[in-house]
Amino acid sequence: MSSHSESETLHWTLQSSDPFLPVGGLHLWRIDCHASGDRLRDLWPLLSDRERARAEGLRFEHHRTRYLRAHAGLRRILARYLRIPARSLDFQYGSAGKPYLPPSLSGSLEFNMTTSADLALVAVSADSAVGIDCERVRPRRDLIGLTKRMFGTEEASALAAAPESERLNRFYRDWTDLEARVKADGRGLFRRRDVPPMPALTSGHVIPANGFIAAVARETLPPVNEWQTLVLPDADG
C-alpha cells in the first residue's frame, strides 16, 4: 500500500530527438488523446490489424480517437528507442493482456501504458519490468465499501479514520498504487495463486495533469525528480 505524502506535479519537455535511457533510469511520456493535434488519418497506418480491429469496434467516436492516439503514440515512442519504423513493432501479449516486445527486438527495454479520459502515459524502463496507472480524480460513491472490496477491511478502516476531506485523494493513491504494481507484475488483479509474486516493488506518485493522479511501480525506482518527463512532437505524417 502506498504512503500518503504529497504528490509531485510534473512538468513536461518536448522530445524531438531520439531519447537515451540509461540503466536504472525511468522515462515517463505523456500522450494527449483529445480530438486536436495529429491528423488521425496519419496515425491509422501505424496500428496492427489487431489494434485497428479493436479501435473500429469501439462504439463512440471519441473512444476511437482516444484509442488511436494512445496506441499510435505508444508505437511512435518505442520506435524512437529501437530506431525502427513504428508500424513494424510486433507486440506480444501476456496472459493478462499486458503487451510486450520480443527480447530479440527490444533487448532490455520494458514499458507499460495507462489511459484515463483524454490522457495516456507511457513508462519506459531500461532494465526491469515497470507498471503505471493513471486515474482522473472524481467523486465516488461509498468509498469505504469500495476500498473494502478492493483492498480489505484493514485499509477500509484506515480510510474511515482519515479526515473526510482527504479520503478521495487517499483512495485514488491506493487505487493507482495497486494497479501499477499488478501491471508491473504482468498478471493482473486476478493472478493465479500458485504463481510466486515478483520481488518487492517500489512505487511513486505524481500529478501528470490537473485533476489526475498516477503511480509508477518498479523493483528499484529512482526519485521522482530524476524521472525524465517527455512529450512527442506531432507526427510527421
CSV table of C-alpha atoms in Angstrom, one decimal, residues 57-154:
chain,number,residue,atom,x,y,z
A,57,GLY,CA,-15.1,-2.0,-32.7
A,58,LEU,CA,-15.5,0.9,-30.3
A,59,ARG,CA,-19.0,2.4,-30.4
A,60,PHE,CA,-18.3,6.0,-29.8
A,61,GLU,CA,-16.0,8.2,-32.0
A,62,HIS,CA,-14.3,9.9,-29.1
A,63,HIS,CA,-13.4,6.5,-27.7
A,64,ARG,CA,-11.9,5.5,-31.1
A,65,THR,CA,-9.9,8.8,-31.2
A,66,ARG,CA,-8.5,8.2,-27.7
A,67,TYR,CA,-7.6,4.6,-28.5
A,68,LEU,CA,-6.0,5.6,-31.8
A,69,ARG,CA,-3.9,8.4,-30.4
A,70,ALA,CA,-2.8,6.4,-27.3
A,71,HIS,CA,-1.7,3.2,-29.3
A,72,ALA,CA,-0.2,5.1,-32.2
A,73,GLY,CA,1.6,7.3,-29.7
A,74,LEU,CA,3.0,4.2,-27.8
A,75,ARG,CA,4.3,2.9,-31.1
A,76,ARG,CA,6.0,6.2,-32.0
A,77,ILE,CA,7.6,6.4,-28.6
A,78,LEU,CA,9.0,2.9,-28.6
A,79,ALA,CA,10.2,3.3,-32.2
A,80,ARG,CA,12.4,6.1,-31.1
A,81,TYR,CA,14.3,3.9,-28.7
A,82,LEU,CA,14.6,1.0,-31.1
A,83,ARG,CA,15.3,3.1,-34.2
A,84,ILE,CA,12.8,1.2,-36.3
A,85,PRO,CA,9.5,2.3,-38.0
A,86,ALA,CA,6.6,2.5,-35.6
A,87,ARG,CA,4.4,0.3,-37.8
A,88,SER,CA,6.9,-2.5,-37.7
A,89,LEU,CA,6.6,-3.2,-34.0
A,90,ASP,CA,5.2,-6.6,-33.3
A,91,PHE,CA,3.6,-6.7,-29.9
A,92,GLN,CA,3.1,-9.9,-28.0
A,93,TYR,CA,0.6,-10.2,-25.1
A,94,GLY,CA,0.9,-11.8,-21.7
A,95,SER,CA,-1.9,-14.0,-20.1
A,96,ALA,CA,-3.4,-10.9,-18.5
A,97,GLY,CA,-3.2,-8.9,-21.7
A,98,LYS,CA,0.0,-6.9,-20.9
A,99,PRO,CA,1.8,-6.1,-24.2
A,100,TYR,CA,5.5,-6.6,-24.6
A,101,LEU,CA,8.0,-6.9,-27.4
A,102,PRO,CA,10.2,-10.0,-28.1
A,103,PRO,CA,13.6,-9.7,-26.4
A,104,SER,CA,15.2,-10.1,-29.8
A,105,LEU,CA,13.8,-6.8,-30.8
A,106,SER,CA,13.5,-4.8,-27.5
A,107,GLY,CA,16.7,-6.0,-25.7
A,108,SER,CA,16.3,-4.8,-22.1
A,109,LEU,CA,13.6,-2.2,-22.9
A,110,GLU,CA,10.5,-2.5,-20.7
A,111,PHE,CA,7.3,-0.4,-21.0
A,112,ASN,CA,3.8,0.0,-19.8
A,113,MET,CA,0.9,2.3,-20.8
A,114,THR,CA,-2.1,3.6,-19.0
A,115,THR,CA,-5.1,5.7,-20.2
A,116,SER,CA,-7.6,7.8,-18.4
A,117,ALA,CA,-10.1,10.1,-20.2
A,118,ASP,CA,-8.0,12.1,-22.8
A,119,LEU,CA,-4.7,11.4,-21.1
A,120,ALA,CA,-2.3,8.5,-21.8
A,121,LEU,CA,1.0,7.9,-20.0
A,122,VAL,CA,3.8,5.5,-21.0
A,123,ALA,CA,6.5,4.5,-18.6
A,124,VAL,CA,9.8,3.2,-20.2
A,125,SER,CA,12.4,1.3,-18.2
A,126,ALA,CA,15.8,0.0,-19.4
A,127,ASP,CA,16.4,-2.9,-17.1
A,128,SER,CA,13.3,-4.1,-15.2
A,129,ALA,CA,9.6,-4.5,-15.5
A,130,VAL,CA,7.5,-1.4,-14.9
A,131,GLY,CA,3.9,-0.7,-14.3
A,132,ILE,CA,1.9,2.5,-14.5
A,133,ASP,CA,-1.6,3.5,-13.7
A,134,CYS,CA,-3.4,6.9,-14.0
A,135,GLU,CA,-6.8,7.9,-12.9
A,136,ARG,CA,-8.9,11.1,-13.2
A,137,VAL,CA,-9.9,12.1,-9.6
A,138,ARG,CA,-13.6,12.3,-9.5
A,139,PRO,CA,-16.2,11.7,-6.8
A,140,ARG,CA,-17.0,8.1,-6.0
A,141,ARG,CA,-19.9,6.6,-4.1
A,142,ASP,CA,-19.3,4.5,-1.0
A,143,LEU,CA,-15.5,5.0,-0.9
A,144,ILE,CA,-15.2,2.9,2.3
A,145,GLY,CA,-17.2,0.0,0.9
A,146,LEU,CA,-15.3,0.1,-2.4
A,147,THR,CA,-12.0,0.2,-0.5
A,148,LYS,CA,-13.0,-2.9,1.5
A,149,ARG,CA,-13.8,-4.8,-1.7
A,150,MET,CA,-10.6,-3.8,-3.5
A,151,PHE,CA,-8.1,-3.9,-0.6
A,152,GLY,CA,-9.6,-5.4,2.5
A,153,THR,CA,-11.0,-4.5,5.9
A,154,GLU,CA,-7.8,-3.0,7.4
